[in-house]
Short mmCIF file of C-alpha atoms in Angstrom, two decimals:
data_model
loop_
_atom_site.label_atom_id
_atom_site.label_comp_id
_atom_site.label_asym_id
_atom_site.label_seq_id
_atom_site.Cartn_x
_atom_site.Cartn_y
_atom_site.Cartn_z
CA MET W 3 34.62 -48.22 -61.21
CA GLY W 4 31.34 -49.18 -59.54
CA PHE W 5 29.97 -47.19 -56.61
CA SER W 6 30.59 -50.05 -54.18
CA GLU W 7 34.29 -50.00 -55.09
CA GLU W 8 34.38 -46.21 -54.82
CA LEU W 9 33.02 -46.41 -51.28
CA LYS W 10 35.65 -48.97 -50.37
CA LYS W 11 38.60 -47.09 -51.82
CA LYS W 12 37.73 -43.54 -50.82
CA LEU W 13 36.99 -44.47 -47.22
CA SER W 14 39.71 -47.07 -46.72
CA ASP W 15 41.60 -44.94 -44.18
CA ASP W 16 38.46 -44.31 -42.11
CA HIS W 17 37.59 -48.00 -42.27
CA ASP W 18 41.08 -49.07 -41.28
CA LYS W 19 41.16 -46.72 -38.28
CA SER W 20 37.72 -47.90 -37.13
CA ASP W 21 38.76 -51.55 -37.44
CA LYS W 22 41.86 -50.96 -35.33
CA ILE W 23 39.89 -49.23 -32.59
CA PHE W 24 37.26 -51.98 -32.65
CA ASN W 25 39.80 -54.79 -32.42
CA ALA W 26 41.69 -53.13 -29.57
CA ALA W 27 38.45 -52.43 -27.70
CA LEU W 28 37.19 -55.97 -28.23
CA SER W 29 40.17 -57.33 -26.33
CA ILE W 30 38.97 -55.30 -23.35
CA ALA W 31 35.21 -55.87 -23.77
CA LEU W 32 35.64 -59.64 -23.86
CA THR W 33 37.23 -59.66 -20.40
CA ASP W 34 33.77 -59.61 -18.84
CA ARG W 35 30.19 -60.32 -19.93
CA ASN W 36 28.87 -57.20 -18.22
CA VAL W 37 31.20 -55.06 -20.28
CA TYR W 38 30.55 -56.93 -23.52
CA ARG W 39 26.77 -56.72 -23.09
CA MET W 40 27.01 -52.92 -23.02
CA ALA W 41 28.44 -53.03 -26.54
CA VAL W 42 25.77 -55.48 -27.70
CA TYR W 43 23.08 -53.19 -26.31
CA ARG W 44 24.43 -50.13 -28.13
CA PHE W 45 24.71 -51.83 -31.50
CA TRP W 46 21.25 -53.34 -31.07
CA LYS W 47 19.94 -49.77 -30.79
CA VAL W 48 21.92 -48.68 -33.85
CA PHE W 49 20.58 -51.51 -36.02
CA GLU W 50 17.08 -50.88 -34.68
CA MET W 51 17.29 -47.19 -35.65
CA ILE W 52 18.53 -47.92 -39.15
CA GLU W 53 16.08 -50.75 -39.83
CA GLU W 54 13.04 -48.83 -38.57
CA MET W 55 13.99 -45.93 -40.83
CA MET W 56 14.51 -48.31 -43.75
CA ASP W 57 11.01 -49.74 -43.28
CA ASP W 58 9.53 -46.25 -43.03
CA LEU W 59 11.24 -44.89 -46.14
CA ARG W 60 11.77 -47.70 -48.64
CA GLY W 61 8.17 -47.68 -49.92
CA ASP W 62 8.67 -44.20 -51.35
CA CYS W 63 12.35 -44.53 -52.22
CA PRO W 64 13.17 -47.03 -55.00
CA GLU W 65 16.91 -46.80 -54.29
CA LEU W 66 16.38 -48.04 -50.73
CA GLN W 67 13.97 -50.72 -51.92
CA GLN W 68 16.69 -52.10 -54.17
CA LEU W 69 18.89 -52.62 -51.10
CA TYR W 70 16.19 -54.30 -49.02
CA PHE W 71 17.69 -57.58 -47.79
CA PRO W 72 15.49 -58.86 -44.92
CA THR W 73 18.10 -61.45 -43.86
CA LEU W 74 20.55 -58.62 -43.15
CA PHE W 75 18.13 -57.04 -40.68
CA ARG W 76 19.80 -57.90 -37.38
CA SER W 77 17.94 -55.91 -34.72
CA GLU W 78 15.68 -58.79 -33.64
CA ALA W 79 18.68 -61.10 -33.29
CA PHE W 80 20.55 -58.39 -31.37
CA GLU W 81 17.54 -58.05 -29.08
CA ASP W 82 17.70 -61.80 -28.34
CA ASP W 83 21.38 -61.42 -27.50
CA VAL W 84 20.61 -58.48 -25.19
CA LEU W 85 17.94 -60.57 -23.46
CA TYR W 86 20.44 -63.37 -22.98
CA PHE W 87 23.13 -61.17 -21.45
CA TYR W 88 20.63 -59.31 -19.26
CA ASP W 89 19.08 -62.50 -17.84
CA GLY W 90 15.87 -62.44 -19.84
CA GLU W 91 14.86 -58.84 -19.18
CA LEU W 92 15.47 -55.91 -21.47
CA PRO W 93 17.24 -53.08 -19.66
CA GLU W 94 15.64 -49.67 -19.46
CA ASP W 95 16.34 -47.60 -22.54
CA GLU W 96 19.70 -45.94 -22.14
CA VAL W 97 20.12 -42.80 -24.18
CA SER W 98 23.89 -42.48 -24.02
CA PRO W 99 25.58 -39.46 -25.62
CA GLY W 100 26.78 -41.67 -28.46
CA LEU W 101 23.32 -43.09 -29.19
CA GLN W 102 21.75 -39.65 -28.95
CA GLU W 103 24.23 -38.31 -31.49
CA TYR W 104 23.49 -41.27 -33.78
CA LYS W 105 19.75 -40.60 -33.63
CA GLN W 106 20.07 -36.89 -34.30
CA LYS W 107 22.55 -37.38 -37.16
CA ILE W 108 20.59 -40.05 -39.00
CA GLN W 109 17.36 -38.08 -38.70
CA ALA W 110 19.01 -34.94 -40.04
CA ASP W 111 20.67 -36.79 -42.91
CA VAL W 112 17.58 -38.59 -44.22
CA ALA W 113 15.44 -35.47 -43.80
CA GLY W 114 17.52 -33.94 -46.58
CA ASP W 115 17.36 -37.01 -48.83
CA PRO W 116 16.25 -40.54 -47.83
CA VAL W 117 18.89 -42.00 -50.17
CA VAL W 118 21.55 -40.96 -47.63
CA LEU W 119 20.33 -43.82 -45.41
CA ILE W 120 22.36 -46.05 -47.75
CA GLY W 121 25.50 -44.78 -46.03
CA TYR W 122 24.28 -46.12 -42.69
CA LEU W 123 22.67 -49.28 -44.02
CA GLN W 124 25.54 -50.42 -46.21
CA THR W 125 28.20 -49.71 -43.58
CA MET W 126 26.54 -51.67 -40.78
CA GLN W 127 25.19 -54.54 -42.87
CA MET W 128 28.45 -55.14 -44.72
CA ALA W 129 30.38 -54.97 -41.45
CA ILE W 130 28.34 -57.68 -39.80
CA LEU W 131 28.24 -59.72 -43.00
CA ALA W 132 32.03 -59.67 -43.29
CA GLY W 133 32.95 -59.85 -39.62
CA GLY W 134 30.29 -62.12 -38.18
CA ALA W 135 31.88 -65.40 -39.20
CA ILE W 136 35.25 -64.29 -37.84
CA LEU W 137 34.06 -62.85 -34.54
CA ARG W 138 31.40 -65.42 -33.64
CA PRO W 139 33.65 -68.39 -32.77
CA MET W 140 36.05 -66.15 -30.86
CA ILE W 141 33.25 -64.62 -28.76
CA VAL W 142 31.72 -68.04 -28.11
CA ARG W 143 35.06 -69.39 -26.92
CA VAL W 144 36.14 -66.44 -24.77
CA LEU W 145 32.76 -65.86 -23.11
CA GLY W 146 31.98 -69.56 -22.69
CA LEU W 147 28.84 -69.61 -24.85
CA LYS W 148 29.33 -73.04 -26.42
CA LYS W 149 26.64 -74.77 -24.37
CA THR W 150 24.02 -72.11 -25.12
CA PHE W 151 24.99 -71.36 -28.75
CA PRO W 152 23.68 -69.42 -30.63
CA LEU W 153 22.40 -67.45 -27.63
CA GLY W 154 24.60 -64.44 -27.10
CA VAL W 155 25.78 -64.35 -30.72
CA LYS W 156 22.54 -64.65 -32.69
CA ALA W 157 23.20 -61.32 -34.39
CA LEU W 158 26.36 -62.85 -35.89
CA ASP W 159 24.70 -66.12 -36.89
CA TRP W 160 23.05 -66.81 -40.23
CA PRO W 161 20.32 -69.26 -41.31
CA GLU W 162 21.30 -72.60 -42.80
CA GLY W 163 22.22 -72.31 -46.46
CA PHE W 164 22.96 -68.60 -46.28
CA SER W 165 25.97 -67.51 -48.33
CA SER W 166 27.79 -64.38 -47.17
CA ALA W 167 29.79 -64.23 -50.40
CA ALA W 168 26.75 -64.52 -52.67
CA THR W 169 24.80 -61.96 -50.64
CA LYS W 170 27.68 -59.48 -50.70
CA LYS W 171 28.03 -59.92 -54.46
CA LEU W 172 24.32 -59.32 -55.07
CA TYR W 173 24.31 -56.37 -52.67
CA ASN W 174 27.20 -54.69 -54.50
CA GLU W 175 25.61 -55.35 -57.89
CA ARG W 176 22.41 -53.63 -56.79
CA LEU W 177 24.36 -50.76 -55.25
CA ASP W 178 26.34 -50.29 -58.45
CA ALA W 179 23.14 -50.30 -60.51
CA LEU W 180 21.56 -47.38 -58.62
CA ASP W 181 21.12 -44.17 -60.62
CA LEU W 182 22.60 -41.73 -58.09
CA THR W 183 23.59 -38.12 -58.65
CA GLU W 184 27.07 -36.94 -57.69
CA ASP W 185 25.55 -34.97 -54.80
CA GLN W 186 23.85 -38.11 -53.50
CA LYS W 187 27.07 -40.09 -53.76
CA LEU W 188 28.95 -37.40 -51.85
CA ALA W 189 26.27 -37.36 -49.15
CA ILE W 190 26.52 -41.15 -48.81
CA PHE W 191 30.32 -40.91 -48.53
CA GLU W 192 29.98 -38.38 -45.72
CA ALA W 193 27.30 -40.45 -43.98
CA LYS W 194 29.59 -43.49 -44.01
CA ARG W 195 32.47 -41.43 -42.63
CA GLY W 196 30.15 -40.28 -39.86
CA VAL W 197 29.10 -43.86 -39.09
CA PHE W 198 32.72 -44.91 -38.56
CA ALA W 199 33.27 -41.96 -36.20
CA MET W 200 30.06 -42.57 -34.25
CA ASN W 201 30.76 -46.30 -33.91
CA ASN W 202 34.15 -45.43 -32.45
CA LYS W 203 32.45 -43.17 -29.90
CA LEU W 204 30.05 -45.94 -28.89
CA ILE W 205 32.95 -48.34 -28.40
CA LYS W 206 34.81 -45.82 -26.26
CA GLU W 207 31.70 -45.27 -24.13
CA VAL W 208 31.90 -48.95 -23.23
CA ILE W 209 35.62 -49.29 -22.56
CA TYR W 210 35.78 -46.04 -20.56
CA SER W 211 32.68 -46.93 -18.52
CA THR W 212 32.65 -47.52 -14.77
CA GLU W 213 31.87 -51.20 -15.38
CA SER W 214 34.89 -51.61 -17.63
CA ARG W 215 37.17 -49.76 -15.23
CA ASP W 216 36.04 -51.92 -12.31
CA VAL W 217 36.64 -55.11 -14.29
CA LEU W 218 40.12 -53.98 -15.31
CA LEU W 219 40.99 -53.09 -11.73
CA GLY W 220 39.84 -56.54 -10.63
CA ILE W 221 41.91 -58.19 -13.30
CA CYS W 222 44.94 -56.14 -12.26
CA LYS W 223 44.88 -57.93 -8.92
CA LYS W 224 44.95 -61.34 -10.56
CA VAL W 225 46.91 -61.25 -13.79
CA SER W 226 50.61 -61.11 -14.40
CA ALA W 227 52.45 -57.90 -15.18
CA VAL W 228 52.77 -59.02 -18.81
CA CYS W 229 48.99 -59.41 -19.24
CA LEU W 230 48.40 -56.07 -17.58
CA PHE W 231 50.94 -54.45 -19.88
CA PHE W 232 49.10 -55.63 -22.99
CA MET W 233 45.72 -54.47 -21.68
CA LEU W 234 47.10 -51.03 -20.90
CA LEU W 235 48.71 -51.00 -24.33
CA ALA W 236 45.31 -51.60 -25.92
CA LEU W 237 43.84 -48.61 -24.04
CA ILE W 238 46.73 -46.36 -25.03
CA TYR W 239 46.39 -47.52 -28.65
CA ILE W 240 42.72 -46.56 -28.71
CA MET W 241 43.44 -43.12 -27.26
CA PHE W 242 46.22 -42.63 -29.80
CA LEU W 243 43.89 -43.43 -32.71
CA SER W 244 41.13 -41.14 -31.43
#
């Protein structure tokens, strides 16, 4: 079994839980642009962290260099999306507890062995590669972005001729070809598990924020009891999975 398949199988429960939390939270975040943009901002900062570290380390780490796919670098596209949602001006840097934890954890992990960055890189890049095509049309429709497309969803958009399937295949082939020790593989497993947990914390920062609460209270005054029931159900579901 190749390492890419090992990662998938051994962390399937963590991945499944993270997906469920994300999907439930997305139903809340998409109720308002001001709530959704908070999520975009946080994941911009995550991709920026990972990509800056990749650029700093890959020259001296052949394993990282093998997984260097410039097209999968999404921080610049995320920044464009942040600019769009914040009316052309980048907000002041917000060091939320979740982002601070991310920064401290990734720095500590790669200080021990730069190869551990693979756990962060592979998790985030494969997630956006797999989910982008599914989420993009839904976000465009719900947030009314059709007239300005791809603004607001540039991070989920790919250049003409790009093949997600071919890129994923090549990525996994290179990952499987890496000569990693068992200790390095274990460290990458743990890094990926940590990424899922930290992503969940970032999502919960958004849906439990004052902005999100205010939006939900406003919606409560307008929507039917049935709609309100399903929104509350989504919140309870997220708390149950935590």
